[in-house]
mmCIF file of C-alpha atoms in Angstrom:
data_model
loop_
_atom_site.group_PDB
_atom_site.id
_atom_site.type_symbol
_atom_site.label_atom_id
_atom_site.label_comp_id
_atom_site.label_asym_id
_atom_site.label_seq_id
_atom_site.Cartn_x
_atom_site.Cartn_y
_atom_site.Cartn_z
ATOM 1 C CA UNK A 2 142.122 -75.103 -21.739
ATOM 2 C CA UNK A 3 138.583 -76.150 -22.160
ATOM 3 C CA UNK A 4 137.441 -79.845 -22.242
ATOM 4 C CA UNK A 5 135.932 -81.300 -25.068
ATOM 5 C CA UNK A 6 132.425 -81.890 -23.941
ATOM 6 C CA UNK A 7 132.428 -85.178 -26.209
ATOM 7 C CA UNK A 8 135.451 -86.164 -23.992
ATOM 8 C CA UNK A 9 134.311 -89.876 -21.977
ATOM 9 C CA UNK A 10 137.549 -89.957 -20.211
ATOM 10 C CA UNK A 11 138.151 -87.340 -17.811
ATOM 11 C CA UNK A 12 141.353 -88.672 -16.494
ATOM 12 C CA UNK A 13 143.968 -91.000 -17.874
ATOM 13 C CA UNK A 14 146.044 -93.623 -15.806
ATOM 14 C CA UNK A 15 150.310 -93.018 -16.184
ATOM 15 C CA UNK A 16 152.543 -96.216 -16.063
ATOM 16 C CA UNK A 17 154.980 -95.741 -14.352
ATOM 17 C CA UNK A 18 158.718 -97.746 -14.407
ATOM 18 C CA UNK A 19 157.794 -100.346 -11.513
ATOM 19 C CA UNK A 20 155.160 -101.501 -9.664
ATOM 20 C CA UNK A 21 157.683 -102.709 -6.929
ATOM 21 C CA UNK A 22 157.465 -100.382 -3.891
ATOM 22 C CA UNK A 23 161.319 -100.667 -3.063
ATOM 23 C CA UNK A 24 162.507 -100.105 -6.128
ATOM 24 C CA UNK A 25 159.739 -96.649 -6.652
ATOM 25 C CA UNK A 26 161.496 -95.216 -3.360
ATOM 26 C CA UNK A 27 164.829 -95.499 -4.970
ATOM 27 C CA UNK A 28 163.603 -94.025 -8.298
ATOM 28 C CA UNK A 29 161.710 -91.302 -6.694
ATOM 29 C CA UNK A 30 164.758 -89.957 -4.463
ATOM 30 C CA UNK A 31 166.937 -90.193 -8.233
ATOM 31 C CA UNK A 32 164.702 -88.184 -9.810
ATOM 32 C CA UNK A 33 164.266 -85.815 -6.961
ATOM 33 C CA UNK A 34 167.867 -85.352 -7.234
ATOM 34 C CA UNK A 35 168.196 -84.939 -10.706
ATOM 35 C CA UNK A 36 165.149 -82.374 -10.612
ATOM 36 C CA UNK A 37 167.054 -80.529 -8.158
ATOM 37 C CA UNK A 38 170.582 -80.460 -10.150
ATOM 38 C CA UNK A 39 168.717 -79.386 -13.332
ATOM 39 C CA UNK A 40 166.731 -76.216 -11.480
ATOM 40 C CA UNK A 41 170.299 -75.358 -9.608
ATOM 41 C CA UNK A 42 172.318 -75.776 -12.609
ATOM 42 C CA UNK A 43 169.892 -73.983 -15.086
ATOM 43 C CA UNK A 44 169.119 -71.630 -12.654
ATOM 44 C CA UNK A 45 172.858 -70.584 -11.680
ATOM 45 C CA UNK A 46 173.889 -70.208 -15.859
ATOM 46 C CA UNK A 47 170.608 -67.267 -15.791
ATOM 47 C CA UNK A 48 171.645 -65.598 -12.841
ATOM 48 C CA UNK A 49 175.482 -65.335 -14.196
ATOM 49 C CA UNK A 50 174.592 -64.429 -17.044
ATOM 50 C CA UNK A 51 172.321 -61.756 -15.677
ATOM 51 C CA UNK A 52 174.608 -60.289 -13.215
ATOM 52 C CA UNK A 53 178.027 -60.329 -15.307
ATOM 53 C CA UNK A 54 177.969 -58.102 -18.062
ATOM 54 C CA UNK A 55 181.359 -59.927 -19.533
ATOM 55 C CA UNK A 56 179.004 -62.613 -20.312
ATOM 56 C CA UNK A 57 176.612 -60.512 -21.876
ATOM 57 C CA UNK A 58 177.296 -61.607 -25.718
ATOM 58 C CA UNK A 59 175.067 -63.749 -28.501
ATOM 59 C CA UNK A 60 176.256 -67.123 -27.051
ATOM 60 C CA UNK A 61 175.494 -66.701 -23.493
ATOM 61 C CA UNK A 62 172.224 -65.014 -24.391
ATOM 62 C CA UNK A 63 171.020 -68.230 -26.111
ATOM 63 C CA UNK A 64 172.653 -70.446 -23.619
ATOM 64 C CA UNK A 65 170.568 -68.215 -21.217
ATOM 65 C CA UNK A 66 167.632 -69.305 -22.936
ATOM 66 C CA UNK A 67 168.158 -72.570 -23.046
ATOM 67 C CA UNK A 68 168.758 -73.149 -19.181
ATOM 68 C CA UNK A 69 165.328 -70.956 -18.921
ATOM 69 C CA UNK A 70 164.183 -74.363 -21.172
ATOM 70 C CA UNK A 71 165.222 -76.547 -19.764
ATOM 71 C CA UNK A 72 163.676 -75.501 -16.521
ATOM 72 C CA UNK A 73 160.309 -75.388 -17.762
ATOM 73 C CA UNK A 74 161.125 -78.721 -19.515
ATOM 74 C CA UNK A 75 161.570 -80.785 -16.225
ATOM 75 C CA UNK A 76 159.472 -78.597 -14.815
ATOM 76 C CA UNK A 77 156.671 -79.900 -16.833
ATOM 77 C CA UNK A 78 157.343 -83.490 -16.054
ATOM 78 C CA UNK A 79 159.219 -84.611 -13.186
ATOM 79 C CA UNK A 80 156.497 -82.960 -10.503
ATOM 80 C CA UNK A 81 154.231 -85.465 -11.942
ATOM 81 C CA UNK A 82 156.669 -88.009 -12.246
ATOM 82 C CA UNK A 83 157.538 -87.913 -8.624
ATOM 83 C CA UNK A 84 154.065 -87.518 -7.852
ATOM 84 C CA UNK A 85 153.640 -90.876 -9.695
ATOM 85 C CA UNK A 86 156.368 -92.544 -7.841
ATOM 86 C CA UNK A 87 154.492 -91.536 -4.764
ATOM 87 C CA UNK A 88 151.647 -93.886 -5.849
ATOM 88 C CA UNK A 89 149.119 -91.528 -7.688
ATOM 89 C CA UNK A 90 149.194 -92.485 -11.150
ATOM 90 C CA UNK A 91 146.273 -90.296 -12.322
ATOM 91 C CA UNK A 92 146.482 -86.987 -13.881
ATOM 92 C CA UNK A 93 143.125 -85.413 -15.218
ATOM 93 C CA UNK A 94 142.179 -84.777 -18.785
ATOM 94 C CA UNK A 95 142.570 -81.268 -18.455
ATOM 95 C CA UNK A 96 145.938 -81.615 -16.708
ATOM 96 C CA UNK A 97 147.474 -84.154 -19.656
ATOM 97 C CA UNK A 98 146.922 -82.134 -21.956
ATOM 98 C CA UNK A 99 148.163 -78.900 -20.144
ATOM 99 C CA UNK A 100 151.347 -80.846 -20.057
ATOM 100 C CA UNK A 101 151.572 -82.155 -23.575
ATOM 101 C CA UNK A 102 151.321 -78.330 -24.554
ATOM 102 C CA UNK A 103 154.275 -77.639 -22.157
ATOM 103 C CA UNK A 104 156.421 -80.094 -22.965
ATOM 104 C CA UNK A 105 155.762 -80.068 -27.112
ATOM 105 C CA UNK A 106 156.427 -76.032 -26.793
ATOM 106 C CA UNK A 107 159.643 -76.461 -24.988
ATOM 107 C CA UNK A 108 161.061 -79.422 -26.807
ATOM 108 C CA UNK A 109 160.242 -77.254 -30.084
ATOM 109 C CA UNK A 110 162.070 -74.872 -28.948
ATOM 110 C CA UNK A 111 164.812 -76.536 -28.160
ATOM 111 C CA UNK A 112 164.931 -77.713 -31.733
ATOM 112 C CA UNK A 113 165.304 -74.198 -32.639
ATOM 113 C CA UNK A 114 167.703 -73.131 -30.803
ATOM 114 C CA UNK A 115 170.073 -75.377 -31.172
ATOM 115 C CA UNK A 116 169.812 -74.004 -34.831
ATOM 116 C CA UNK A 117 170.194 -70.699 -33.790
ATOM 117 C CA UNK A 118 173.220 -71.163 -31.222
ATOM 118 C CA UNK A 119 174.638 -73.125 -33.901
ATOM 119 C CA UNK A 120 174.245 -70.404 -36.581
ATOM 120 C CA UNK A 121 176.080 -68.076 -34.068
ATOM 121 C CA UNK A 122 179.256 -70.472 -33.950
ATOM 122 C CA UNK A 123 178.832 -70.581 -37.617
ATOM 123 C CA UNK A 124 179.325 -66.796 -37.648
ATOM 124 C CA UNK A 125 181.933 -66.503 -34.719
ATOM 125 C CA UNK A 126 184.238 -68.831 -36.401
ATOM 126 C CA UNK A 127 183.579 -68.445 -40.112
ATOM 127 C CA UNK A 128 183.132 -64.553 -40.307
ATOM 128 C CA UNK A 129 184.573 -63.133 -37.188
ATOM 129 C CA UNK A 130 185.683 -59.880 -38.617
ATOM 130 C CA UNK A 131 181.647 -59.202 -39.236
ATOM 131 C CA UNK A 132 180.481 -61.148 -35.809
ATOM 132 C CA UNK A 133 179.358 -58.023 -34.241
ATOM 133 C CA UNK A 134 177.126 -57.097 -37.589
ATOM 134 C CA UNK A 135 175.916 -59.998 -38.263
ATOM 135 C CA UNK A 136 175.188 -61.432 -34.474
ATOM 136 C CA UNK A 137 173.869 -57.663 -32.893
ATOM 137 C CA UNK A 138 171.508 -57.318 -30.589
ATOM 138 C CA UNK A 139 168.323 -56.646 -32.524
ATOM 139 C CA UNK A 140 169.442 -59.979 -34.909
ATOM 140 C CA UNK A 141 169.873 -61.948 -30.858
ATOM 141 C CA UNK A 142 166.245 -61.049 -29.748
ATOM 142 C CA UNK A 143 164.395 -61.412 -33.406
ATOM 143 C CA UNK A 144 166.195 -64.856 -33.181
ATOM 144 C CA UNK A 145 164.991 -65.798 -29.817
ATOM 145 C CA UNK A 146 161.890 -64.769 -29.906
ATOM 146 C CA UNK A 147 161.110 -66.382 -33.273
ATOM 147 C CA UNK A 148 161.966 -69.452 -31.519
ATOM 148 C CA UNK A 149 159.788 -68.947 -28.946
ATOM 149 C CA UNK A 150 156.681 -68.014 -31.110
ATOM 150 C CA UNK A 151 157.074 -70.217 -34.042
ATOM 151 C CA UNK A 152 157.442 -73.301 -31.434
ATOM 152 C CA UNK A 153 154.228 -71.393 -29.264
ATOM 153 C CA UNK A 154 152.079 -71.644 -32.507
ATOM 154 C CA UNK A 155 153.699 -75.441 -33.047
ATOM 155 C CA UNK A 156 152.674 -76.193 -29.979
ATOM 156 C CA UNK A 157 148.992 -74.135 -29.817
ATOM 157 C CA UNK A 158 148.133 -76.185 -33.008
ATOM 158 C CA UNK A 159 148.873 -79.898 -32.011
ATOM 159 C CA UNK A 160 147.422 -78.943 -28.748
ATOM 160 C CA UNK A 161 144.504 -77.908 -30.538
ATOM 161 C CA UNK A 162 144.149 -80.959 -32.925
ATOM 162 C CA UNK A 163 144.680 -83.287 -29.572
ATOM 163 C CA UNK A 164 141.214 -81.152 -27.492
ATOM 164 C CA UNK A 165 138.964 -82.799 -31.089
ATOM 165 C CA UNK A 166 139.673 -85.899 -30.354
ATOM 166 C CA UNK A 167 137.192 -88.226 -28.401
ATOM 167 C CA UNK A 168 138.704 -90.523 -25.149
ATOM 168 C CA UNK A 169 135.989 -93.359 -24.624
ATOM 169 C CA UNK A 170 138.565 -95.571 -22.787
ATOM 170 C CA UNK A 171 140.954 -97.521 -22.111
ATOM 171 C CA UNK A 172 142.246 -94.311 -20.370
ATOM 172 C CA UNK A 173 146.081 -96.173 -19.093
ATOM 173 C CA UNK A 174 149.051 -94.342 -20.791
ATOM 174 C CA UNK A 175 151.732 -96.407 -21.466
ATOM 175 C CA UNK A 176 154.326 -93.678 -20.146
ATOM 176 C CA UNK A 177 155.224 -91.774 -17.241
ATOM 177 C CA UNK A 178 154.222 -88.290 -19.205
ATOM 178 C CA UNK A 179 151.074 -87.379 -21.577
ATOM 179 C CA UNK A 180 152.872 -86.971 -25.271
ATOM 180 C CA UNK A 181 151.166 -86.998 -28.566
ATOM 181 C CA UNK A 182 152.235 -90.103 -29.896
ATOM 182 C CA UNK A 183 151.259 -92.183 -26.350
ATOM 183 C CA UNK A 184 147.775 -90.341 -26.771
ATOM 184 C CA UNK A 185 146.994 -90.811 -30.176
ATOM 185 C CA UNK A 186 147.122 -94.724 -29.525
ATOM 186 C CA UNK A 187 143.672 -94.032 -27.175
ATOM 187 C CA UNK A 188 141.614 -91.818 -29.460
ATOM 188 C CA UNK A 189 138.327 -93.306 -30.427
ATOM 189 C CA UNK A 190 137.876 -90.990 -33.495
ATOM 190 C CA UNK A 191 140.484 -90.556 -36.296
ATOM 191 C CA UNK A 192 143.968 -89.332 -36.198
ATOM 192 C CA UNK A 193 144.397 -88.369 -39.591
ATOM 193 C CA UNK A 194 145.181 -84.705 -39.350
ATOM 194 C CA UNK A 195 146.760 -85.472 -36.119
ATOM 195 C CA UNK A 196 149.345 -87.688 -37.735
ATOM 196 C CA UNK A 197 149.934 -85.241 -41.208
ATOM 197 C CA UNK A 198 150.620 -82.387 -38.784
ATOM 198 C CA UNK A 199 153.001 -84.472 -36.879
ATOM 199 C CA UNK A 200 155.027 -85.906 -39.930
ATOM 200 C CA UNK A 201 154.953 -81.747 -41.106
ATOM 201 C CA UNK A 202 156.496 -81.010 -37.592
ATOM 202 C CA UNK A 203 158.988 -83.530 -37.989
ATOM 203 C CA UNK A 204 160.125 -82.461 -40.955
ATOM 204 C CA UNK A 205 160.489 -78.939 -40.120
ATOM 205 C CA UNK A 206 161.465 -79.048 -36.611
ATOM 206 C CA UNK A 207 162.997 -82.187 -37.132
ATOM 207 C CA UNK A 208 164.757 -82.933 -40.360
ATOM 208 C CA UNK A 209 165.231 -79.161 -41.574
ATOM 209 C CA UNK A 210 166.750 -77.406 -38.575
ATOM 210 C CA UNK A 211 168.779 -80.638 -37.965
ATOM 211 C CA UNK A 212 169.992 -80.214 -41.680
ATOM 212 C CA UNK A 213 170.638 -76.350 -40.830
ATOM 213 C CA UNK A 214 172.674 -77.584 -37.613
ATOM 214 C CA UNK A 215 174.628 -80.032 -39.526
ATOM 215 C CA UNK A 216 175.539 -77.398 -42.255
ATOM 216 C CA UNK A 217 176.429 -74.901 -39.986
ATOM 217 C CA UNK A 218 179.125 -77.558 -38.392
ATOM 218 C CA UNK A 219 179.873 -78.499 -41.912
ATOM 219 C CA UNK A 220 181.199 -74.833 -42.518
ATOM 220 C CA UNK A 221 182.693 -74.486 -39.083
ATOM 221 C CA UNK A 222 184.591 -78.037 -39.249
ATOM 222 C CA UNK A 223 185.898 -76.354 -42.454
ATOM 223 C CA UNK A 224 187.250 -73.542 -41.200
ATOM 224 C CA UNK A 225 188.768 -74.894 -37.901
ATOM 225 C CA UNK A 226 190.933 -77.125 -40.869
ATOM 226 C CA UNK A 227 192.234 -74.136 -42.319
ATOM 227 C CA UNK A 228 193.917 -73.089 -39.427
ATOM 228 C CA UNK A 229 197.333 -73.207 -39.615
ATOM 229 C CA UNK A 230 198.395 -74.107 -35.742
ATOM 230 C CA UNK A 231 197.221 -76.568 -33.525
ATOM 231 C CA UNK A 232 196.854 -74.075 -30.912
ATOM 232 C CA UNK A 233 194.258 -72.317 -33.059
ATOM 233 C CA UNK A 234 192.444 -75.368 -33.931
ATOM 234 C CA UNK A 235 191.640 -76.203 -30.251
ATOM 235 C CA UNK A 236 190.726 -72.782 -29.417
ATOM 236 C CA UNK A 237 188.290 -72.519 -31.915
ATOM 237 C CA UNK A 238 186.956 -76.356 -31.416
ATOM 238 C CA UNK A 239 186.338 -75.172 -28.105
ATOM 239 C CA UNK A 240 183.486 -73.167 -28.493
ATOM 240 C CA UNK A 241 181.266 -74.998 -30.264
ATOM 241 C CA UNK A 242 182.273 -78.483 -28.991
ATOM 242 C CA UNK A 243 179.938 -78.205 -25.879
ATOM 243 C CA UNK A 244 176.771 -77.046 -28.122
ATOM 244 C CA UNK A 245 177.412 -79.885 -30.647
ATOM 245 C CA UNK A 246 177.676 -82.504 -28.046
ATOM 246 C CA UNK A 247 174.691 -81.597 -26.383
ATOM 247 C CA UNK A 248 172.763 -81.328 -30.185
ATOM 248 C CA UNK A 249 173.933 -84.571 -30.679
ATOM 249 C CA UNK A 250 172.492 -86.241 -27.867
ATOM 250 C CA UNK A 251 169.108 -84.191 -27.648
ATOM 251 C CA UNK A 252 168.673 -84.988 -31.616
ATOM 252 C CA UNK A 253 169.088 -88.841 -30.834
ATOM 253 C CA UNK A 254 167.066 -88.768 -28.294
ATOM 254 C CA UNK A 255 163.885 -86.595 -29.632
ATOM 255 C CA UNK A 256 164.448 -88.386 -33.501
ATOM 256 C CA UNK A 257 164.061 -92.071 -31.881
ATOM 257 C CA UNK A 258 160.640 -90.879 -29.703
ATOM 258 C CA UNK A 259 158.987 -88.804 -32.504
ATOM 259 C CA UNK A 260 160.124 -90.769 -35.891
ATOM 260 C CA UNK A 261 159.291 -94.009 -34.043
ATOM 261 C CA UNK A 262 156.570 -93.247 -31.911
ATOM 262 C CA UNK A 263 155.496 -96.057 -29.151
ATOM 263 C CA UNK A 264 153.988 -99.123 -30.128
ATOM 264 C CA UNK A 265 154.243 -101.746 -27.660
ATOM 265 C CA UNK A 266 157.495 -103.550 -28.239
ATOM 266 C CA UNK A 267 159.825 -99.713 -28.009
ATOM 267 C CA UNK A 268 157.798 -98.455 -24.949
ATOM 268 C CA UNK A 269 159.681 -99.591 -22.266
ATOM 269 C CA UNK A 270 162.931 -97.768 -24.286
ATOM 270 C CA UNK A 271 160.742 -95.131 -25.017
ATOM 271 C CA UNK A 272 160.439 -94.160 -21.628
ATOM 272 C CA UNK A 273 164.212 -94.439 -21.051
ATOM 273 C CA UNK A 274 164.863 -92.551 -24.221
ATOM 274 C CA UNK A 275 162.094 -89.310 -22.335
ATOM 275 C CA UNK A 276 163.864 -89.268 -19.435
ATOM 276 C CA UNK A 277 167.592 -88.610 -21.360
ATOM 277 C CA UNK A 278 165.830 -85.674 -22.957
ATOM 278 C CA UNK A 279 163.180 -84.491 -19.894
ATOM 279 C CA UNK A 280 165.439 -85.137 -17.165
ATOM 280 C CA UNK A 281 169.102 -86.465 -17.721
ATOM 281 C CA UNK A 282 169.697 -83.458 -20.874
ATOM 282 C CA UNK A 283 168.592 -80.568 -18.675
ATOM 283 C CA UNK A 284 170.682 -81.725 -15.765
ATOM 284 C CA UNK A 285 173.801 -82.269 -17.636
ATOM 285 C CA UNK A 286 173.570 -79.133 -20.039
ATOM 286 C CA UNK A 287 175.112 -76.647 -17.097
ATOM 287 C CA UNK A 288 177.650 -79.370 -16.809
ATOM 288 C CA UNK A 289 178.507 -79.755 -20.346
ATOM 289 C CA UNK A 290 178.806 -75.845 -21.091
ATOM 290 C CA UNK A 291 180.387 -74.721 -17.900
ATOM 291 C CA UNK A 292 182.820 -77.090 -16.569
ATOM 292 C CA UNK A 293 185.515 -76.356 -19.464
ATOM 293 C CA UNK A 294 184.224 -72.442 -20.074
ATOM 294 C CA UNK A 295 186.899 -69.978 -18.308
ATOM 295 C CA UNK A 296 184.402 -67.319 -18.821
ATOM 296 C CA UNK A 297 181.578 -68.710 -16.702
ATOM 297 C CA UNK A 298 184.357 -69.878 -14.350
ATOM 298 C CA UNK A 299 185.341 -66.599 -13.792
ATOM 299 C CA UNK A 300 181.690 -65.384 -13.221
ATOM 300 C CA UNK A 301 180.776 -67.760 -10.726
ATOM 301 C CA UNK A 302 183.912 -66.676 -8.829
ATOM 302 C CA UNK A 303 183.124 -62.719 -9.108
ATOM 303 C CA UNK A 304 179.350 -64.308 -7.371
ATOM 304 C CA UNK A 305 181.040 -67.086 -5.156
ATOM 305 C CA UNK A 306 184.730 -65.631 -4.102
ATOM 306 C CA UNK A 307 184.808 -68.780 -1.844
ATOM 307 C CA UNK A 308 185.414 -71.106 -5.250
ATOM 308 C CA UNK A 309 188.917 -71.254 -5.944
#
């Protein structure tokens, strides 16, 4: 990405959790672990789903591309993070804003496919006789890779907005990562169409596909009362419980950072709320969708015959 030749600041200072050198050690070893986890645990749910063609249906294809998320999502930030903890707190213009792109492009996407996987359940459990119709292949990969361009262009245009705007100093970020809201507080020039574009993306990415979610659970919820047996109603529960607890928390999570973007009194819980959806979401989500999923069980024992 080119520079802004107007551009006084040509690198920004990240604040980090502590200045206390015990207490960064600690930190950085957490998040090394947790950065490990998520790339292991993401990275396991692709292969399996790869390799086992029992898995090979709508649900594990999005789940597939949301571990391939959230791998680029912490892959985006904790590098830096750690590299932060190891006592260099600069990152370059050009670098900041490389990683707002990232990260606004992933979490985007996120968004969207948590509307998509949740439109699948919708379909699995409200129209199962037409499932395979309505849920085939070419309906799977026009759904995933809408998400993947509309939250590209999402991202390509805030991006875009960000590279006008003039840095004359101070240059410290009040986080650990570069996100639009922490850099809009250091702009010397207006923010105007920044901020419209921001309150359009909330709305869409934000308030509409969480609406679409909601609906879709609204119908399921529905449906799984209907049932006659108990027995039924668990079964059915059962897969879409993992995917709505994991909405629920990514949704409080993104809502409280973007609706109420940083002024000084939230940042300190604004950095606590980033690393639940950066680092602690992406590491759990294999947990969450795996540990109860007979399915994936039985995959990882066809690819480990060790587990029992």
């Amino acid at each position: 990405m080119e520079v802004n030749n107007q551009t006084m600041v040509t690198e920004f200072i990240l604040q980090g959790f502590s200045e206390t050198s015990p207490l960064q050690t600690a930190l950085f070893f957490i998040f090394f672990f947790l950065y490990i986890m998520a790339l292991a645990g993401n990275a396991l749910i692709v292969v399996a789903i790869s390799l086992d063609s029992g898995l090979h249906t709508p649900m594990y294809f999005f789940l597939a591309n949301l571990a391939i998320l959230d791998i680029g999502c912490t892959t985006t930030v904790l590098p830096k993070l750690l590299e932060n903890l190891a006592d260099k707190k600069s990152i370059s213009y050009a670098g900041c804003i490389t990683q707002l792109f990232f990260l606004t492009w992933f979490l985007g996407a996120e968004l969207l496919l948590f509307t998509a996987m949740a439109y699948d359940r919708y379909v699995a459990i409200c129209h199962p006789l037409h499932y395979t119709t309505m849920m085939s292949r070419m309906v799977c990969i026009l759904l995933a890779g809408s998400v993947w361009a509309v939250s590209t262009i999402s991202s390509s245009v805030h991006t875009g907005l960000m590279i006008q705007l003039i840095f004359c100093g101070p240059n410290q970020i009040k986080h650990f990562l570069c996100e639009i809201p922490t850099l809009l507080l250091l702009s010397c020039t207006s923010t105007y169409l920044n901020n419209i574009m921001i309150v359009i993306a909330d709305i869409y990415f934000g308030v509409f596909n969480f609406m679409l979610t909601m609906a879709s659970y609204g119908f399921i919820i529905s449906s799984i009362l209907k049932i006659r047996t108990t027995e039924g109603k668990k079964k059915a529960f059962s897969t879409c419980s993992s995917h709505l607890i994991v909405v629920t928390i990514y949704y409080t999570t993104v809502i409280y950072t973007y609706i109420l973007p940083g002024s000084g009194s939230s940042m300190d819980n604004g950095k606590v709320v980033a690393v639940l959806y950066t680092t602690i979401s992406p590491t759990l989500n294999p947990l969450i969708y795996t540990l109860r999923n007979k399915d994936f069980k039985r995959a990882l024992k066809k690819m480990f015959p060790f587990i029992k």
